[in-house]
Amino acid sequence: MNPFEQMQIKQGAFTATDQQVYEAFINNVDAVLRASATSLAEDFGISQPAITRFCQKLGYRGFSDFRSAVYQHHKSAGESSSPSTAIEWYCKLLQLIPAAMEDADMSLLVERLTTSRRIVTTGFHKSALSAQLLNFNLLKLGIISSFAPYDQLSVDQGITDEDTLVIFSAGSRVYKDILDALADTSDERKPHIVLITMSRKNPLNAKVNQVVWLPNYQNQNYSQYLETQVSFMVFIDLLTSALAQRTSQQS
């Protein structure tokens, strides 16, 4: 994965300072290729440690390692062409999904799902298929779970703070009312809410406990249409593998 894809994938977890470094790098690639971290810090009013931390957050040892990756990417980009078939575009997209979530955040999600009293999965329109798949996989692992259609969710279903609600929503607002209703209930009736989405500007982001942002052809600006549910399905497979590993360790 090239450094620009790394930055796009991690952008949802950027701090305000990270965003400042990101914008400086994106808008001044030539400077990144020829300048030192010290001179970049001076030119853009960013501290050198902030630049180093940003590069490390992307998985590089430091700025020099990051700059080398940028150089290699530019060199190879000039030698290769864009994908020419849908299969090649899918392969390009799938390579981004494992890095969409920090290992620590995945561990927290796995811990939550394996210790909750029960899991409720839900999705709107085609996203309901992904919610049903996760529910099926959870049940296979012996985790108490159920699927609820979006229009059947209510605060009267006996949901408590020991439960976890997993919402699959590429960007729809249909869950706003139920989330507002849950926010108005007592703490004992508020479940831990996980939103799995493909929109950084999803209006539900501020109403949940954890957001998992996944790449798709739109947010990656691909010219080729790709089925958005593929990203959900692949993430579910990765999550299921992590859950299976955790449950086997507990048995």
PDB file of C-alpha atoms in Angstrom:
ATOM      1  CA  MET A   1       0.000   0.000   0.000  1.00  0.00           C
ATOM      2  CA  ASN A   2       1.442   3.360  -0.989  1.00  0.00           C
ATOM      3  CA  PRO A   3       1.823   6.220   1.534  1.00  0.00           C
ATOM      4  CA  PHE A   4      -1.050   8.232   0.058  1.00  0.00           C
ATOM      5  CA  GLU A   5      -3.445   5.301   0.484  1.00  0.00           C
ATOM      6  CA  GLN A   6      -2.119   4.884   4.026  1.00  0.00           C
ATOM      7  CA  MET A   7      -2.971   8.505   4.787  1.00  0.00           C
ATOM      8  CA  GLN A   8      -6.471   8.198   3.326  1.00  0.00           C
ATOM      9  CA  ILE A   9      -7.181   5.048   5.321  1.00  0.00           C
ATOM     10  CA  LYS A  10      -5.950   6.523   8.615  1.00  0.00           C
ATOM     11  CA  GLN A  11      -7.490   9.969   8.120  1.00  0.00           C
ATOM     12  CA  GLY A  12     -10.523   9.165  10.233  1.00  0.00           C
ATOM     13  CA  ALA A  13      -8.265   8.797  13.291  1.00  0.00           C
ATOM     14  CA  PHE A  14      -6.202  11.958  12.699  1.00  0.00           C
ATOM     15  CA  THR A  15      -5.887  14.558  15.419  1.00  0.00           C
ATOM     16  CA  ALA A  16      -6.060  18.242  14.511  1.00  0.00           C
ATOM     17  CA  THR A  17      -2.242  18.308  14.331  1.00  0.00           C
ATOM     18  CA  ASP A  18      -2.197  15.147  12.206  1.00  0.00           C
ATOM     19  CA  GLN A  19      -4.639  16.793   9.801  1.00  0.00           C
ATOM     20  CA  GLN A  20      -2.327  19.798   9.544  1.00  0.00           C
ATOM     21  CA  VAL A  21       0.621  17.550   8.690  1.00  0.00           C
ATOM     22  CA  TYR A  22      -1.524  15.583   6.239  1.00  0.00           C
ATOM     23  CA  GLU A  23      -2.604  18.700   4.354  1.00  0.00           C
ATOM     24  CA  ALA A  24       0.982  19.971   4.226  1.00  0.00           C
ATOM     25  CA  PHE A  25       2.184  16.662   2.786  1.00  0.00           C
ATOM     26  CA  ILE A  26      -0.659  16.259   0.285  1.00  0.00           C
ATOM     27  CA  ASN A  27      -0.365  19.811  -1.033  1.00  0.00           C
ATOM     28  CA  ASN A  28       3.444  19.939  -1.122  1.00  0.00           C
ATOM     29  CA  VAL A  29       4.647  16.557  -2.340  1.00  0.00           C
ATOM     30  CA  ASP A  30       7.681  18.076  -4.063  1.00  0.00           C
ATOM     31  CA  ALA A  31       8.774  19.636  -0.772  1.00  0.00           C
ATOM     32  CA  VAL A  32       8.334  16.312   0.997  1.00  0.00           C
ATOM     33  CA  LEU A  33      10.623  14.651  -1.551  1.00  0.00           C
ATOM     34  CA  ARG A  34      13.457  17.146  -1.259  1.00  0.00           C
ATOM     35  CA  ALA A  35      13.260  18.650   2.244  1.00  0.00           C
ATOM     36  CA  SER A  36      14.161  17.426   5.713  1.00  0.00           C
ATOM     37  CA  ALA A  37      11.691  17.101   8.568  1.00  0.00           C
ATOM     38  CA  THR A  38      13.315  20.117  10.205  1.00  0.00           C
ATOM     39  CA  SER A  39      12.872  22.383   7.179  1.00  0.00           C
ATOM     40  CA  LEU A  40       9.304  21.169   6.595  1.00  0.00           C
ATOM     41  CA  ALA A  41       8.487  21.948  10.210  1.00  0.00           C
ATOM     42  CA  GLU A  42       9.810  25.464   9.781  1.00  0.00           C
ATOM     43  CA  ASP A  43       8.115  26.039   6.431  1.00  0.00           C
ATOM     44  CA  PHE A  44       4.667  24.877   7.514  1.00  0.00           C
ATOM     45  CA  GLY A  45       4.657  25.859  11.170  1.00  0.00           C
ATOM     46  CA  ILE A  46       4.499  22.285  12.423  1.00  0.00           C
ATOM     47  CA  SER A  47       6.749  20.823  15.088  1.00  0.00           C
ATOM     48  CA  GLN A  48       9.274  18.215  13.983  1.00  0.00           C
ATOM     49  CA  PRO A  49       8.051  15.693  16.619  1.00  0.00           C
ATOM     50  CA  ALA A  50       4.529  16.070  15.193  1.00  0.00           C
ATOM     51  CA  ILE A  51       5.828  15.134  11.746  1.00  0.00           C
ATOM     52  CA  THR A  52       7.663  12.119  13.169  1.00  0.00           C
ATOM     53  CA  ARG A  53       4.604  10.947  15.111  1.00  0.00           C
ATOM     54  CA  PHE A  54       2.438  11.338  12.012  1.00  0.00           C
ATOM     55  CA  CYS A  55       4.779   9.170   9.946  1.00  0.00           C
ATOM     56  CA  GLN A  56       4.928   6.553  12.701  1.00  0.00           C
ATOM     57  CA  LYS A  57       1.134   6.498  12.896  1.00  0.00           C
ATOM     58  CA  LEU A  58       1.161   5.468   9.242  1.00  0.00           C
ATOM     59  CA  GLY A  59       3.510   2.591  10.043  1.00  0.00           C
ATOM     60  CA  TYR A  60       6.844   4.160   9.073  1.00  0.00           C
ATOM     61  CA  ARG A  61       9.910   4.423  11.310  1.00  0.00           C
ATOM     62  CA  GLY A  62      10.057   8.177  10.803  1.00  0.00           C
ATOM     63  CA  PHE A  63      10.011  10.910   8.193  1.00  0.00           C
ATOM     64  CA  SER A  64      12.981   9.562   6.205  1.00  0.00           C
ATOM     65  CA  ASP A  65      11.255   6.195   5.871  1.00  0.00           C
ATOM     66  CA  PHE A  66       8.026   7.924   4.814  1.00  0.00           C
ATOM     67  CA  ARG A  67       9.825  10.135   2.265  1.00  0.00           C
ATOM     68  CA  SER A  68      11.511   7.065   0.778  1.00  0.00           C
ATOM     69  CA  ALA A  69       8.103   5.406   0.374  1.00  0.00           C
ATOM     70  CA  VAL A  70       6.743   8.527  -1.344  1.00  0.00           C
ATOM     71  CA  TYR A  71       9.711   8.492  -3.730  1.00  0.00           C
ATOM     72  CA  GLN A  72       9.251   4.798  -4.532  1.00  0.00           C
ATOM     73  CA  HIS A  73       5.556   5.329  -5.134  1.00  0.00           C
ATOM     74  CA  HIS A  74       6.153   8.207  -7.535  1.00  0.00           C
ATOM     75  CA  LYS A  75       8.779   6.183  -9.341  1.00  0.00           C
ATOM     76  CA  SER A  76       6.549   3.127  -9.733  1.00  0.00           C
ATOM     77  CA  ALA A  77       3.497   5.248 -10.604  1.00  0.00           C
ATOM     78  CA  GLY A  78       5.334   6.551 -13.613  1.00  0.00           C
ATOM     79  CA  GLU A  79       6.082   2.995 -14.713  1.00  0.00           C
ATOM     80  CA  SER A  80       2.653   1.442 -14.234  1.00  0.00           C
ATOM     81  CA  SER A  81      -0.862   2.162 -15.403  1.00  0.00           C
ATOM     82  CA  SER A  82      -4.187   2.204 -13.576  1.00  0.00           C
ATOM     83  CA  PRO A  83      -6.192  -1.026 -13.290  1.00  0.00           C
ATOM     84  CA  SER A  84      -7.921  -1.867 -16.533  1.00  0.00           C
ATOM     85  CA  THR A  85     -10.495  -4.442 -15.404  1.00  0.00           C
ATOM     86  CA  ALA A  86     -13.052  -4.639 -12.607  1.00  0.00           C
ATOM     87  CA  ILE A  87     -11.097  -7.529 -11.041  1.00  0.00           C
ATOM     88  CA  GLU A  88      -7.957  -5.387 -10.873  1.00  0.00           C
ATOM     89  CA  TRP A  89      -9.940  -2.553  -9.274  1.00  0.00           C
ATOM     90  CA  TYR A  90     -11.375  -4.972  -6.705  1.00  0.00           C
ATOM     91  CA  CYS A  91      -7.890  -6.257  -5.891  1.00  0.00           C
ATOM     92  CA  LYS A  92      -6.701  -2.694  -5.395  1.00  0.00           C
ATOM     93  CA  LEU A  93      -9.624  -1.967  -3.060  1.00  0.00           C
ATOM     94  CA  LEU A  94      -9.283  -5.174  -1.052  1.00  0.00           C
ATOM     95  CA  GLN A  95      -5.674  -4.381  -0.244  1.00  0.00           C
ATOM     96  CA  LEU A  96      -6.849  -1.270   1.615  1.00  0.00           C
ATOM     97  CA  ILE A  97      -9.370  -2.937   3.918  1.00  0.00           C
ATOM     98  CA  PRO A  98      -7.034  -4.641   6.454  1.00  0.00           C
ATOM     99  CA  ALA A  99      -5.411  -1.282   7.228  1.00  0.00           C
ATOM    100  CA  ALA A 100      -8.728   0.530   7.657  1.00  0.00           C
ATOM    101  CA  MET A 101      -8.737  -0.189  11.388  1.00  0.00           C
ATOM    102  CA  GLU A 102      -5.925   0.110  13.915  1.00  0.00           C
ATOM    103  CA  ASP A 103      -4.989  -3.174  15.615  1.00  0.00           C
ATOM    104  CA  ALA A 104      -5.843  -1.655  18.990  1.00  0.00           C
ATOM    105  CA  ASP A 105      -9.306  -0.625  17.778  1.00  0.00           C
ATOM    106  CA  MET A 106      -9.918  -4.094  16.333  1.00  0.00           C
ATOM    107  CA  SER A 107      -8.909  -5.629  19.663  1.00  0.00           C
ATOM    108  CA  LEU A 108     -11.335  -3.351  21.494  1.00  0.00           C
ATOM    109  CA  LEU A 109     -14.143  -4.319  19.116  1.00  0.00           C
ATOM    110  CA  VAL A 110     -13.390  -8.026  19.509  1.00  0.00           C
ATOM    111  CA  GLU A 111     -13.292  -7.645  23.292  1.00  0.00           C
ATOM    112  CA  ARG A 112     -16.632  -5.870  23.278  1.00  0.00           C
ATOM    113  CA  LEU A 113     -18.332  -8.431  21.050  1.00  0.00           C
ATOM    114  CA  THR A 114     -17.074 -11.400  23.070  1.00  0.00           C
ATOM    115  CA  THR A 115     -18.045  -9.943  26.446  1.00  0.00           C
ATOM    116  CA  SER A 116     -21.433  -8.382  25.640  1.00  0.00           C
ATOM    117  CA  ARG A 117     -24.595  -9.953  27.005  1.00  0.00           C
ATOM    118  CA  ARG A 118     -25.884 -10.072  23.432  1.00  0.00           C
ATOM    119  CA  ILE A 119     -25.247  -8.504  20.044  1.00  0.00           C
ATOM    120  CA  VAL A 120     -27.876  -6.914  17.795  1.00  0.00           C
ATOM    121  CA  THR A 121     -26.884  -6.361  14.168  1.00  0.00           C
ATOM    122  CA  THR A 122     -28.831  -4.190  11.756  1.00  0.00           C
ATOM    123  CA  GLY A 123     -28.517  -2.681   8.300  1.00  0.00           C
ATOM    124  CA  PHE A 124     -30.601  -0.724   5.831  1.00  0.00           C
ATOM    125  CA  HIS A 125     -31.357  -1.892   2.281  1.00  0.00           C
ATOM    126  CA  LYS A 126     -28.367  -3.870   0.918  1.00  0.00           C
ATOM    127  CA  SER A 127     -26.400  -3.257   4.110  1.00  0.00           C
ATOM    128  CA  ALA A 128     -28.891  -5.567   5.822  1.00  0.00           C
ATOM    129  CA  LEU A 129     -27.180  -8.454   4.018  1.00  0.00           C
ATOM    130  CA  SER A 130     -23.897  -7.605   5.730  1.00  0.00           C
ATOM    131  CA  ALA A 131     -25.631  -7.308   9.107  1.00  0.00           C
ATOM    132  CA  GLN A 132     -27.204 -10.743   8.602  1.00  0.00           C
ATOM    133  CA  LEU A 133     -23.847 -12.239   7.648  1.00  0.00           C
ATOM    134  CA  LEU A 134     -22.194 -10.923  10.805  1.00  0.00           C
ATOM    135  CA  ASN A 135     -25.114 -12.221  12.878  1.00  0.00           C
ATOM    136  CA  PHE A 136     -24.776 -15.666  11.258  1.00  0.00           C
ATOM    137  CA  ASN A 137     -21.027 -15.759  11.942  1.00  0.00           C
ATOM    138  CA  LEU A 138     -21.480 -14.675  15.563  1.00  0.00           C
ATOM    139  CA  LEU A 139     -24.024 -17.432  16.161  1.00  0.00           C
ATOM    140  CA  LYS A 140     -21.641 -19.988  14.629  1.00  0.00           C
ATOM    141  CA  LEU A 141     -19.026 -18.897  17.173  1.00  0.00           C
ATOM    142  CA  GLY A 142     -21.482 -19.369  20.031  1.00  0.00           C
ATOM    143  CA  ILE A 143     -21.951 -15.633  20.621  1.00  0.00           C
ATOM    144  CA  ILE A 144     -25.521 -14.620  21.477  1.00  0.00           C
ATOM    145  CA  SER A 145     -26.708 -12.446  18.608  1.00  0.00           C
ATOM    146  CA  SER A 146     -29.746 -11.455  16.593  1.00  0.00           C
ATOM    147  CA  PHE A 147     -30.495  -9.466  13.457  1.00  0.00           C
ATOM    148  CA  ALA A 148     -33.047  -6.648  13.579  1.00  0.00           C
ATOM    149  CA  PRO A 149     -34.407  -4.919  10.442  1.00  0.00           C
ATOM    150  CA  TYR A 150     -33.878  -1.168  10.693  1.00  0.00           C
ATOM    151  CA  ASP A 151     -37.615  -0.451  10.959  1.00  0.00           C
ATOM    152  CA  GLN A 152     -38.074  -2.897  13.841  1.00  0.00           C
ATOM    153  CA  LEU A 153     -35.476  -1.424  16.192  1.00  0.00           C
ATOM    154  CA  SER A 154     -36.900   0.281  19.266  1.00  0.00           C
ATOM    155  CA  VAL A 155     -35.935   1.212  22.809  1.00  0.00           C
ATOM    156  CA  ASP A 156     -38.559  -1.274  24.043  1.00  0.00           C
ATOM    157  CA  GLN A 157     -36.628  -4.360  22.938  1.00  0.00           C
ATOM    158  CA  GLY A 158     -34.955  -4.885  26.281  1.00  0.00           C
ATOM    159  CA  ILE A 159     -31.604  -3.530  25.130  1.00  0.00           C
ATOM    160  CA  THR A 160     -29.275  -2.667  28.029  1.00  0.00           C
ATOM    161  CA  ASP A 161     -25.805  -1.224  28.569  1.00  0.00           C
ATOM    162  CA  GLU A 162     -24.480  -4.800  28.562  1.00  0.00           C
ATOM    163  CA  ASP A 163     -25.463  -5.226  24.910  1.00  0.00           C
ATOM    164  CA  THR A 164     -23.821  -4.081  21.680  1.00  0.00           C
ATOM    165  CA  LEU A 165     -25.673  -2.707  18.672  1.00  0.00           C
ATOM    166  CA  VAL A 166     -23.763  -3.026  15.379  1.00  0.00           C
ATOM    167  CA  ILE A 167     -25.073  -0.811  12.576  1.00  0.00           C
ATOM    168  CA  PHE A 168     -24.024  -1.257   8.945  1.00  0.00           C
ATOM    169  CA  SER A 169     -24.694   1.997   7.116  1.00  0.00           C
ATOM    170  CA  ALA A 170     -22.847   3.157   4.026  1.00  0.00           C
ATOM    171  CA  GLY A 171     -24.152   6.673   4.654  1.00  0.00           C
ATOM    172  CA  SER A 172     -27.897   6.546   5.301  1.00  0.00           C
ATOM    173  CA  ARG A 173     -29.665   8.682   7.941  1.00  0.00           C
ATOM    174  CA  VAL A 174     -32.430   6.134   8.683  1.00  0.00           C
ATOM    175  CA  TYR A 175     -30.996   5.270  12.120  1.00  0.00           C
ATOM    176  CA  LYS A 176     -31.010   8.856  13.399  1.00  0.00           C
ATOM    177  CA  ASP A 177     -34.370   8.576  15.186  1.00  0.00           C
ATOM    178  CA  ILE A 178     -33.586   5.347  17.033  1.00  0.00           C
ATOM    179  CA  LEU A 179     -30.164   6.639  18.063  1.00  0.00           C
ATOM    180  CA  ASP A 180     -31.745   9.854  19.334  1.00  0.00           C
ATOM    181  CA  ALA A 181     -34.270   7.785  21.288  1.00  0.00           C
ATOM    182  CA  LEU A 182     -31.514   5.639  22.811  1.00  0.00           C
ATOM    183  CA  ALA A 183     -29.596   8.775  23.756  1.00  0.00           C
ATOM    184  CA  ASP A 184     -32.618   9.956  25.743  1.00  0.00           C
ATOM    185  CA  THR A 185     -32.976   6.725  27.749  1.00  0.00           C
ATOM    186  CA  SER A 186     -31.343   5.973  31.090  1.00  0.00           C
ATOM    187  CA  ASP A 187     -27.692   4.869  31.112  1.00  0.00           C
ATOM    188  CA  GLU A 188     -28.747   1.330  32.004  1.00  0.00           C
ATOM    189  CA  ARG A 189     -30.659   1.075  28.710  1.00  0.00           C
ATOM    190  CA  LYS A 190     -27.982   2.489  26.429  1.00  0.00           C
ATOM    191  CA  PRO A 191     -26.126  -0.207  24.465  1.00  0.00           C
ATOM    192  CA  HIS A 192     -22.583   0.152  23.184  1.00  0.00           C
ATOM    193  CA  ILE A 193     -23.107   1.240  19.571  1.00  0.00           C
ATOM    194  CA  VAL A 194     -20.708   0.412  16.736  1.00  0.00           C
ATOM    195  CA  LEU A 195     -21.203   2.039  13.332  1.00  0.00           C
ATOM    196  CA  ILE A 196     -19.566   0.405  10.318  1.00  0.00           C
ATOM    197  CA  THR A 197     -19.700   2.903   7.480  1.00  0.00           C
ATOM    198  CA  MET A 198     -18.020   4.141   4.327  1.00  0.00           C
ATOM    199  CA  SER A 199     -18.682   7.826   4.860  1.00  0.00           C
ATOM    200  CA  ARG A 200     -16.468  10.010   7.036  1.00  0.00           C
ATOM    201  CA  LYS A 201     -19.332  12.520   7.092  1.00  0.00           C
ATOM    202  CA  ASN A 202     -22.009  10.018   8.083  1.00  0.00           C
ATOM    203  CA  PRO A 203     -24.445  12.006  10.283  1.00  0.00           C
ATOM    204  CA  LEU A 204     -24.520   9.081  12.728  1.00  0.00           C
ATOM    205  CA  ASN A 205     -20.801   9.265  13.523  1.00  0.00           C
ATOM    206  CA  ALA A 206     -21.272  11.558  16.518  1.00  0.00           C
ATOM    207  CA  LYS A 207     -24.070   9.426  17.973  1.00  0.00           C
ATOM    208  CA  VAL A 208     -22.181   6.147  18.448  1.00  0.00           C
ATOM    209  CA  ASN A 209     -19.380   4.774  20.634  1.00  0.00           C
ATOM    210  CA  GLN A 210     -17.144   3.434  17.882  1.00  0.00           C
ATOM    211  CA  VAL A 211     -16.910   4.137  14.154  1.00  0.00           C
ATOM    212  CA  VAL A 212     -15.312   1.733  11.693  1.00  0.00           C
ATOM    213  CA  TRP A 213     -14.656   3.504   8.394  1.00  0.00           C
ATOM    214  CA  LEU A 214     -14.083   1.332   5.325  1.00  0.00           C
ATOM    215  CA  PRO A 215     -12.848   2.220   1.835  1.00  0.00           C
ATOM    216  CA  ASN A 216     -15.055   1.872  -1.220  1.00  0.00           C
ATOM    217  CA  TYR A 217     -14.827   2.945  -4.850  1.00  0.00           C
ATOM    218  CA  GLN A 218     -16.431   6.318  -4.118  1.00  0.00           C
ATOM    219  CA  ASN A 219     -14.311   7.493  -1.206  1.00  0.00           C
ATOM    220  CA  GLN A 220     -11.210   6.306  -3.062  1.00  0.00           C
ATOM    221  CA  ASN A 221     -12.247   8.218  -6.199  1.00  0.00           C
ATOM    222  CA  TYR A 222     -12.033   5.159  -8.442  1.00  0.00           C
ATOM    223  CA  SER A 223     -13.332   5.551 -11.964  1.00  0.00           C
ATOM    224  CA  GLN A 224     -14.679   1.983 -11.916  1.00  0.00           C
ATOM    225  CA  TYR A 225     -17.951   1.166 -10.117  1.00  0.00           C
ATOM    226  CA  LEU A 226     -17.477  -1.547  -7.462  1.00  0.00           C
ATOM    227  CA  GLU A 227     -20.156  -3.114  -5.280  1.00  0.00           C
ATOM    228  CA  THR A 228     -19.996  -1.324  -1.921  1.00  0.00           C
ATOM    229  CA  GLN A 229     -21.044  -4.395   0.073  1.00  0.00           C
ATOM    230  CA  VAL A 230     -17.758  -6.083  -0.836  1.00  0.00           C
ATOM    231  CA  SER A 231     -15.914  -3.900   1.668  1.00  0.00           C
ATOM    232  CA  PHE A 232     -18.424  -4.792   4.394  1.00  0.00           C
ATOM    233  CA  MET A 233     -18.183  -8.503   3.603  1.00  0.00           C
ATOM    234  CA  VAL A 234     -14.390  -8.604   3.620  1.00  0.00           C
ATOM    235  CA  PHE A 235     -14.258  -6.667   6.889  1.00  0.00           C
ATOM    236  CA  ILE A 236     -16.743  -9.128   8.424  1.00  0.00           C
ATOM    237  CA  ASP A 237     -14.460 -11.980   7.383  1.00  0.00           C
ATOM    238  CA  LEU A 238     -11.462 -10.304   9.025  1.00  0.00           C
ATOM    239  CA  LEU A 239     -13.488  -9.558  12.170  1.00  0.00           C
ATOM    240  CA  THR A 240     -14.824 -13.119  12.300  1.00  0.00           C
ATOM    241  CA  SER A 241     -11.297 -14.521  12.113  1.00  0.00           C
ATOM    242  CA  ALA A 242     -10.233 -12.295  15.006  1.00  0.00           C
ATOM    243  CA  LEU A 243     -13.306 -13.337  17.008  1.00  0.00           C
ATOM    244  CA  ALA A 244     -12.669 -17.019  16.312  1.00  0.00           C
ATOM    245  CA  GLN A 245      -9.113 -16.643  17.557  1.00  0.00           C
ATOM    246  CA  ARG A 246     -10.306 -14.930  20.741  1.00  0.00           C
ATOM    247  CA  THR A 247     -13.028 -17.499  21.482  1.00  0.00           C
ATOM    248  CA  SER A 248     -10.615 -20.390  20.930  1.00  0.00           C
ATOM    249  CA  GLN A 249      -8.228 -18.849  23.460  1.00  0.00           C
ATOM    250  CA  GLN A 250     -11.032 -18.540  25.999  1.00  0.00           C
ATOM    251  CA  SER A 251     -12.190 -22.157  25.624  1.00  0.00           C
TER     252      SER A 251
END
